[in-house]
Coordinates of C-alpha atoms in Angstrom, one line a residue:
M1 CA 15.7 2.4 56.5
G2 CA 13.8 -0.9 56.2
A3 CA 11.0 0.1 58.5
R4 CA 10.6 3.5 56.7
L5 CA 10.5 1.8 53.3
T6 CA 7.9 -0.8 54.6
A7 CA 5.7 2.0 56.0
A8 CA 5.9 4.0 52.8
L9 CA 5.0 1.0 50.6
L10 CA 2.1 0.1 52.9
A11 CA 0.8 3.6 52.9
G12 CA 1.0 3.6 49.1
R13 CA -1.0 0.4 48.8
V14 CA -3.7 1.7 51.1
A15 CA -4.0 5.0 49.1
T16 CA -4.3 3.0 45.9
D17 CA -7.0 0.8 47.2
L18 CA -9.0 3.7 48.6
S19 CA -8.7 5.5 45.3
R20 CA -10.2 2.6 43.4
R21 CA -12.9 1.8 46.1
L22 CA -14.1 5.4 46.1
G23 CA -14.2 5.6 42.4
R24 CA -11.6 8.3 42.2
G25 CA -9.6 6.7 39.4
G26 CA -7.4 3.7 38.6
G27 CA -5.0 4.4 41.5
T28 CA -2.1 4.6 39.0
V29 CA -0.5 7.7 40.5
I30 CA -1.7 8.4 44.0
A31 CA 0.9 6.1 45.7
G32 CA 3.5 8.2 44.0
H33 CA 2.3 11.2 45.9
V34 CA 2.2 9.4 49.3
V35 CA 5.3 7.2 49.3
P36 CA 8.0 9.9 48.8
R37 CA 6.6 11.8 51.8
I38 CA 7.5 8.8 54.0
D39 CA 10.6 7.5 52.2
P40 CA 12.0 9.8 49.4
T41 CA 14.5 7.1 48.4
A42 CA 11.9 4.3 47.9
L43 CA 12.1 4.3 44.0
R44 CA 15.8 4.3 44.0
T45 CA 16.1 1.6 46.7
V46 CA 13.7 -0.9 45.1
T47 CA 14.9 -0.5 41.5
R48 CA 18.5 -1.1 42.6
R49 CA 17.4 -4.5 43.8
L50 CA 16.2 -5.7 40.4
R51 CA 18.2 -8.6 39.1
H52 CA 18.5 -7.4 35.5
G53 CA 18.4 -3.6 36.2
S54 CA 15.9 -1.2 34.6
I55 CA 14.9 -0.1 31.1
L56 CA 13.6 3.4 30.5
V57 CA 11.5 4.1 27.3
S58 CA 10.6 7.6 26.1
G59 CA 9.5 9.4 23.0
T60 CA 6.6 11.4 21.7
N61 CA 4.7 8.6 20.0
G62 CA 4.6 4.9 20.7
K63 CA 5.8 4.7 24.4
T64 CA 3.0 2.7 25.8
T65 CA 2.8 0.2 22.9
T66 CA 6.6 -0.2 22.8
T67 CA 7.0 -0.8 26.5
R68 CA 4.2 -3.4 26.4
L69 CA 5.8 -5.0 23.4
I70 CA 9.1 -5.3 25.3
S71 CA 7.3 -6.7 28.4
H72 CA 5.5 -9.3 26.2
I73 CA 8.7 -10.4 24.5
L74 CA 10.6 -10.7 27.8
E75 CA 7.8 -12.8 29.3
Q76 CA 8.4 -15.3 26.5
S77 CA 11.9 -15.6 27.9
A78 CA 10.6 -16.0 31.4
I79 CA 11.9 -12.5 32.4
H80 CA 9.2 -10.8 34.4
A81 CA 9.0 -7.0 34.2
L82 CA 8.1 -4.5 36.9
H83 CA 6.2 -2.2 34.5
N84 CA 4.0 0.9 34.8
R85 CA 1.7 -0.9 32.4
A86 CA -1.2 1.6 32.7
G87 CA 0.9 4.3 31.1
A88 CA 1.2 6.7 34.1
N89 CA 4.6 7.9 33.1
L90 CA 5.6 10.8 35.4
V91 CA 7.7 9.9 38.5
T92 CA 4.5 9.5 40.5
G93 CA 3.4 6.8 38.1
L94 CA 6.8 5.0 38.3
V95 CA 6.6 5.0 42.1
S96 CA 3.0 3.7 42.0
A97 CA 4.1 0.8 39.7
V98 CA 6.9 -0.1 42.2
V99 CA 4.4 -0.1 45.1
A100 CA 2.1 -2.4 43.3
Q101 CA 4.8 -4.9 42.3
T102 CA 7.0 -5.0 45.4
S103 CA 6.8 -6.8 48.7
L104 CA 6.3 -4.8 51.9
A105 CA 10.0 -5.6 52.7
G106 CA 11.0 -3.7 49.6
W107 CA 11.9 -6.6 47.3
P108 CA 10.6 -6.4 43.8
R109 CA 8.5 -9.3 42.5
A110 CA 10.1 -9.0 39.1
D111 CA 13.4 -9.5 37.3
V112 CA 13.8 -6.2 35.4
G113 CA 12.3 -2.7 35.7
L114 CA 10.5 -1.5 32.5
F115 CA 9.4 2.1 32.7
E116 CA 7.6 4.2 30.1
V117 CA 8.7 7.8 30.9
D118 CA 7.2 11.1 29.8
E119 CA 9.6 13.1 27.6
A120 CA 10.1 15.9 30.0
T121 CA 10.4 13.5 32.9
V122 CA 13.5 11.7 31.5
P123 CA 16.1 13.7 33.5
A124 CA 14.1 13.2 36.8
A125 CA 13.7 9.5 36.2
L126 CA 17.4 9.1 35.5
R127 CA 18.2 10.7 38.8
E128 CA 16.3 8.0 40.6
I129 CA 16.8 5.0 38.4
R130 CA 20.2 3.7 37.2
P131 CA 19.2 2.2 33.8
R132 CA 20.6 -0.9 32.1
A133 CA 19.1 0.5 28.8
V134 CA 17.5 3.7 27.7
L135 CA 15.3 3.6 24.6
L136 CA 14.4 6.9 22.8
T137 CA 12.0 6.5 20.0
N138 CA 11.2 9.8 18.3
I139 CA 10.5 13.5 18.9
F140 CA 7.5 15.2 17.3
R141 CA 5.7 18.4 18.1
D142 CA 3.3 17.6 21.0
Q143 CA 1.5 19.6 23.7
L144 CA 3.1 23.0 22.9
D145 CA 1.8 24.4 26.2
R146 CA 4.0 21.9 28.1
Y147 CA 7.0 21.2 25.9
G148 CA 7.3 24.1 23.4
E149 CA 9.0 23.1 20.2
V150 CA 10.8 19.9 19.5
H151 CA 14.3 21.2 20.1
F152 CA 13.4 21.8 23.8
V153 CA 12.9 18.1 24.3
A154 CA 16.0 17.3 22.2
D155 CA 18.2 19.6 24.4
L156 CA 16.6 18.1 27.5
W157 CA 17.5 14.6 26.4
A158 CA 21.0 15.6 25.2
K159 CA 21.9 16.9 28.7
A160 CA 20.4 13.8 30.4
V161 CA 22.2 11.1 28.3
R162 CA 25.6 12.8 28.8
H163 CA 25.5 11.4 32.4
L164 CA 24.5 7.8 31.6
P165 CA 26.7 5.1 33.2
A166 CA 29.3 3.7 30.9
D167 CA 27.6 0.3 30.9
T168 CA 24.1 1.6 29.9
T169 CA 22.9 0.7 26.4
L170 CA 21.4 3.7 24.5
A171 CA 18.9 2.6 21.8
L172 CA 18.1 5.3 19.3
N173 CA 15.9 5.8 16.2
A174 CA 18.4 6.3 13.3
D175 CA 15.7 7.8 11.1
D176 CA 14.9 10.7 13.5
P177 CA 17.8 13.2 13.2
L178 CA 16.8 14.8 16.5
V179 CA 17.2 11.4 18.3
A180 CA 20.0 9.9 16.3
T181 CA 22.4 12.9 17.0
L182 CA 22.1 12.1 20.7
G183 CA 24.3 9.1 20.1
R184 CA 27.2 11.0 18.6
D185 CA 29.3 11.0 21.8
Q186 CA 28.0 7.9 23.5
G187 CA 30.5 5.4 22.1
A188 CA 30.1 1.7 21.7
G189 CA 27.0 1.5 24.0
T190 CA 24.7 3.0 21.4
L191 CA 22.5 0.9 19.2
F192 CA 20.5 2.3 16.2
F193 CA 17.3 1.0 14.6
G194 CA 15.5 2.1 11.5
V195 CA 13.6 1.4 8.3
G196 CA 15.6 0.4 5.2
D197 CA 12.7 -0.4 2.8
A198 CA 12.3 2.7 0.6
S199 CA 9.1 1.4 -0.9
V200 CA 7.1 2.5 2.1
G201 CA 8.4 6.0 2.0
S202 CA 8.2 9.0 -0.3
G203 CA 10.6 11.5 -1.9
D204 CA 8.5 14.4 -0.4
V205 CA 8.9 15.8 3.1
P206 CA 5.4 16.5 4.5
H207 CA 4.4 20.1 5.6
A208 CA 4.0 18.9 9.2
S209 CA 7.7 17.8 9.4
D210 CA 9.2 19.1 12.7
A211 CA 12.9 18.8 12.1
R212 CA 14.0 19.7 8.6
I213 CA 17.1 21.6 9.7
C214 CA 20.5 20.1 10.7
P215 CA 20.9 20.5 14.5
R216 CA 24.7 20.9 14.0
C217 CA 25.0 23.6 11.3
G218 CA 21.5 24.8 10.5
T219 CA 21.5 23.6 6.9
P220 CA 18.2 22.1 5.6
F221 CA 18.5 18.3 5.4
A222 CA 18.4 16.5 2.0
Y223 CA 16.2 13.4 2.2
E224 CA 16.7 10.4 -0.1
V225 CA 13.5 9.0 1.3
C226 CA 11.0 10.2 3.9
F227 CA 8.9 7.7 5.8
Y228 CA 6.6 10.1 7.8
G229 CA 7.0 13.4 9.6
H230 CA 10.8 14.0 9.6
L231 CA 11.7 10.3 9.8
G232 CA 13.7 9.1 6.9
Q233 CA 17.1 8.7 5.2
Y234 CA 18.6 12.1 5.5
A235 CA 22.0 13.9 5.1
C236 CA 23.1 17.4 5.7
P237 CA 24.7 19.0 2.6
G238 CA 26.5 21.5 4.8
C239 CA 28.4 19.5 7.5
G240 CA 27.8 15.9 6.4
L241 CA 25.7 14.9 9.4
A242 CA 23.8 11.9 8.1
R243 CA 21.6 9.0 9.2
P244 CA 23.7 6.4 11.0
Q245 CA 23.6 2.8 9.7
P246 CA 21.1 0.9 11.9
S247 CA 22.2 -2.4 13.5
V248 CA 18.5 -3.4 13.6
E249 CA 16.8 -2.5 10.4
A250 CA 13.5 -3.4 8.7
T251 CA 14.7 -4.4 5.2
S252 CA 11.2 -5.5 3.8
I253 CA 7.8 -4.2 4.9
T254 CA 4.4 -5.0 3.5
L255 CA 1.5 -2.9 5.0
H256 CA -2.0 -4.4 5.1
G257 CA -4.0 -1.3 6.0
D258 CA -5.6 -1.5 9.4
R259 CA -5.0 -5.2 9.7
G260 CA -1.3 -5.3 10.3
S261 CA 1.9 -5.8 8.3
D262 CA 4.6 -8.2 7.4
V263 CA 8.2 -7.3 8.2
V264 CA 11.7 -8.7 7.8
I265 CA 14.2 -7.3 10.3
R266 CA 18.0 -7.6 9.8
T267 CA 19.9 -7.9 13.1
P268 CA 23.6 -8.6 14.0
I269 CA 22.7 -12.1 15.1
G270 CA 20.2 -13.2 12.4
E271 CA 17.1 -12.3 10.5
I272 CA 13.7 -11.9 12.1
Q273 CA 10.5 -12.4 10.0
A274 CA 7.2 -11.5 11.6
T275 CA 3.5 -10.7 10.9
L276 CA 2.4 -7.9 13.1
S277 CA -1.2 -7.6 14.1
L278 CA -0.6 -3.9 14.8
P279 CA -1.1 -1.8 11.7
G280 CA 0.8 1.1 10.2
L281 CA 4.4 2.0 9.6
Y282 CA 4.6 3.7 13.0
N283 CA 4.0 0.3 14.6
V284 CA 6.8 -1.2 12.5
Y285 CA 9.0 1.4 14.3
N286 CA 7.6 0.3 17.7
A287 CA 8.5 -3.3 16.8
L288 CA 12.0 -2.3 15.8
A289 CA 12.5 -0.4 19.0
A290 CA 11.3 -3.3 21.1
A291 CA 13.4 -5.8 19.2
T292 CA 16.5 -3.7 19.6
V293 CA 16.1 -3.5 23.4
C294 CA 15.3 -7.2 23.8
L295 CA 18.2 -8.3 21.6
S296 CA 20.5 -6.1 23.7
L297 CA 19.3 -8.1 26.8
G298 CA 20.3 -11.4 25.1
V299 CA 16.8 -12.5 24.0
D300 CA 16.9 -15.1 21.2
P301 CA 15.8 -13.7 17.8
A302 CA 13.3 -16.5 17.4
V303 CA 11.7 -15.5 20.7
V304 CA 11.6 -11.9 19.6
A305 CA 9.8 -12.9 16.4
A306 CA 7.3 -15.0 18.3
G307 CA 6.6 -12.1 20.7
L308 CA 6.1 -9.6 17.9
E309 CA 3.6 -11.9 16.2
S310 CA 1.6 -12.8 19.3
F311 CA 1.3 -9.2 20.7
T312 CA -2.0 -7.4 20.8
A313 CA -2.8 -3.7 21.2
A314 CA -2.7 -1.8 24.4
F315 CA -5.8 -0.1 25.7
G316 CA -6.9 2.7 23.3
R317 CA -3.9 2.2 21.0
L318 CA -5.4 0.4 18.0
E319 CA -7.6 -1.6 20.3
R320 CA -10.6 -3.4 18.8
V321 CA -13.8 -3.7 20.8
A322 CA -16.8 -5.7 19.8
V323 CA -20.1 -3.9 20.5
G324 CA -23.0 -6.1 19.3
D325 CA -22.6 -6.7 15.6
R326 CA -20.3 -3.8 15.2
E327 CA -16.6 -3.2 16.0
L328 CA -14.9 -0.2 17.5
F329 CA -11.3 0.5 16.5
L330 CA -9.8 2.9 19.1
A331 CA -6.7 4.8 18.1
L332 CA -5.2 7.4 20.4
V333 CA -4.3 10.7 18.6
K334 CA -2.4 13.6 20.1
N335 CA -0.2 15.4 17.6
P336 CA -0.1 16.2 13.8
V337 CA 2.3 13.4 12.7
G338 CA 0.6 10.7 14.8
F339 CA -2.9 11.7 13.7
G340 CA -1.9 11.9 10.1
E341 CA -0.4 8.4 10.2
V342 CA -3.5 6.9 11.8
L343 CA -5.6 8.5 9.0
R344 CA -3.3 7.1 6.3
T345 CA -3.5 3.7 7.8
I346 CA -7.3 3.5 8.2
L347 CA -8.0 5.0 4.7
S348 CA -5.6 2.8 2.8
D349 CA -8.4 0.8 1.0
G350 CA -10.2 3.9 -0.2
R351 CA -13.6 3.1 1.3
E352 CA -15.9 5.4 3.3
R353 CA -15.5 5.4 7.0
T354 CA -17.7 6.0 10.1
L355 CA -15.6 8.2 12.4
L356 CA -15.9 9.3 16.0
I357 CA -13.3 12.0 16.7
A358 CA -13.1 13.1 20.3
I359 CA -10.9 16.1 21.1
N360 CA -10.3 17.3 24.7
D361 CA -8.1 20.2 25.8
N362 CA -7.4 19.1 29.4
F363 CA -3.9 19.3 30.8
A364 CA -3.0 15.7 29.9
D365 CA -4.1 16.3 26.3
G366 CA -2.4 19.6 25.9
T367 CA -4.5 22.8 26.3
D368 CA -3.3 24.2 22.9
I369 CA -5.3 22.6 20.1
S370 CA -3.9 24.6 17.3
W371 CA -2.1 21.5 16.1
L372 CA -5.4 20.3 14.6
W373 CA -4.7 22.7 11.7
D374 CA -1.5 20.9 10.9
V375 CA -3.1 17.4 10.5
D376 CA -3.7 16.4 6.9
F377 CA -7.5 16.0 7.2
E378 CA -7.7 16.8 3.5
Q379 CA -7.0 13.1 2.9
L380 CA -10.5 12.4 4.3
Q381 CA -12.2 14.0 1.2
G382 CA -14.5 11.4 -0.3
H383 CA -14.0 8.9 2.5
V384 CA -16.3 10.0 5.2
K385 CA -19.7 8.3 5.7
I386 CA -20.3 10.2 8.9
A387 CA -17.9 12.0 11.3
V388 CA -19.2 12.4 14.9
C389 CA -17.2 15.1 16.7
A390 CA -17.1 14.9 20.5
G391 CA -15.2 16.2 23.5
T392 CA -14.6 19.7 24.9
R393 CA -13.4 20.9 21.6
A394 CA -15.9 19.1 19.4
E395 CA -16.9 22.4 17.6
D396 CA -13.3 23.1 16.8
M397 CA -12.9 19.7 15.3
A398 CA -16.1 20.1 13.2
V399 CA -14.8 23.4 11.8
R400 CA -11.5 21.8 10.9
L401 CA -13.3 19.1 9.0
K402 CA -15.4 21.6 7.1
Y403 CA -12.2 23.4 6.0
A404 CA -10.9 20.0 4.9
S405 CA -14.0 19.8 2.5
V406 CA -15.8 17.1 4.5
P407 CA -19.5 17.8 3.6
E408 CA -21.3 19.6 6.4
E409 CA -24.2 17.2 6.4
R410 CA -21.8 14.4 7.2
I411 CA -20.6 16.1 10.4
V412 CA -22.4 15.6 13.7
V413 CA -21.4 17.5 16.9
L414 CA -22.1 15.8 20.3
D415 CA -19.8 16.8 23.2
D416 CA -21.0 14.0 25.5
A417 CA -19.0 10.7 25.3
R418 CA -21.9 8.3 25.7
A419 CA -24.2 10.2 23.3
A420 CA -21.4 10.4 20.7
L421 CA -20.6 6.7 21.0
A422 CA -24.3 5.8 20.6
E423 CA -24.7 8.0 17.6
A424 CA -21.6 6.5 15.8
L425 CA -22.9 3.0 16.5
A426 CA -26.4 3.9 15.2
R427 CA -25.0 5.4 12.0
A428 CA -22.8 2.3 11.3
S429 CA -24.1 -0.7 9.4
A430 CA -24.1 -4.2 10.8
G431 CA -20.6 -5.7 10.7
E432 CA -19.0 -2.3 10.1
T433 CA -15.9 -1.0 11.9
I434 CA -16.2 2.4 13.6
Y435 CA -12.9 4.3 13.8
V436 CA -12.7 6.1 17.2
L437 CA -10.0 8.7 17.3
P438 CA -9.7 10.4 20.7
T439 CA -7.1 12.4 22.6
Y440 CA -5.9 10.9 25.8
T441 CA -8.6 12.0 28.4
A442 CA -11.3 11.6 25.7
M443 CA -10.1 8.1 25.2
L444 CA -10.4 7.4 29.0
E445 CA -13.9 8.8 29.0
L446 CA -15.0 6.7 26.0
R447 CA -13.4 3.6 27.5
D448 CA -15.2 4.3 30.8
V449 CA -18.5 4.3 29.0
L450 CA -17.5 0.9 27.4
R451 CA -16.4 -0.4 30.8
Q452 CA -19.8 0.6 32.4
D453 CA -21.6 -1.3 29.7
G454 CA -19.4 -4.4 30.1
H455 CA -17.5 -4.2 26.8
V456 CA -13.9 -3.7 28.3
A457 CA -12.1 -3.9 31.6
G458 CA -10.8 -0.8 33.4
F459 CA -7.6 0.5 31.9
W460 CA -5.7 -0.3 35.2
Q461 CA -6.7 -3.9 34.8
D462 CA -5.5 -4.3 31.3

């Protein structure tokens, strides 16, 4: 078995190197296609050798940021993670990450496995990796052509977590009823996290909410407070199913627009106070999720706080890039709830914005772009200096903005990534921030333009 594993890992490394040398991509998945053909048990074998086991992270929004946060905090405790850092989150990406961070003898150069996993890939990943912890962050409507409605993912996860080992920690978002109900039968190994500061919520449930109905009895939930989407403090008037009490909870939150937030987190072993550089309430949730997992691994609360404060954004996820005397603010968008929260964050000061919105409909983005009509673009009224629409569905985006009452003379359509970026930079004033809001493959295209011009490194190097 040792010789076969070595041959598989060597072949994976050669394939990755060739992919990068030939300019065919970042080489973040090709090893995952090659290795199993030689040794189908490679992923299972290597991950079983990790001293602290493995952590699996999944959810519709925030997977990449949360796993990077966990990795960053663990590094502060001298715990090195074997991590699919580039965000390739199918099984092929997990195998490729193992190839890059393992000796040819099959011994990982890390202490713990840390794997971001695509929502639909969770069952397959759990068949290969015996997890020490599983973190499930949220379920929102996303890529209808792949996942269908939210209950498909919830059912998929429910079946998968039933078979978790008894010693696996299951960390769940208490504020998402679809996620929280997964912990009903999991016993003492379940930890909940959530937001307890009602001042950052609302009494109204938004129209884009994806889970208003109790999964147990079908009665509409009653919300005491709603934070965004269907996340909030809820209870079912029919059967009594309610938000569980989180053991890790944000008791005080002060949002500072697109510049970050201050947060106080109550935990079973002490209070954490941190100033986050990542903006938006959704990143408070990412911080809570990362803190929950790290505390469950025995990391000191002071180290968690320091890690939260020193963390900077992942590529394309609220990433700031200086281009001459202007700044780009890249924020990945991919579903109604996430897009709406990004808009709410960047518009918080009421000023006009220069926007570059790039919408692709490739497989990795989701080929169904009907979700654009559920995004609350109406909040842009009176706040658009110029909106450059790019990508394969640039025209669709322009039409949506017109229906949101953005003046037609302030909308520019340019499908080419380089041309769109140049136009947005030209329209912005010196010292201004340009808000770049792309879907996944559009984000890669825009970052590749920036890479070619020397402004960023390749995403696989980040």
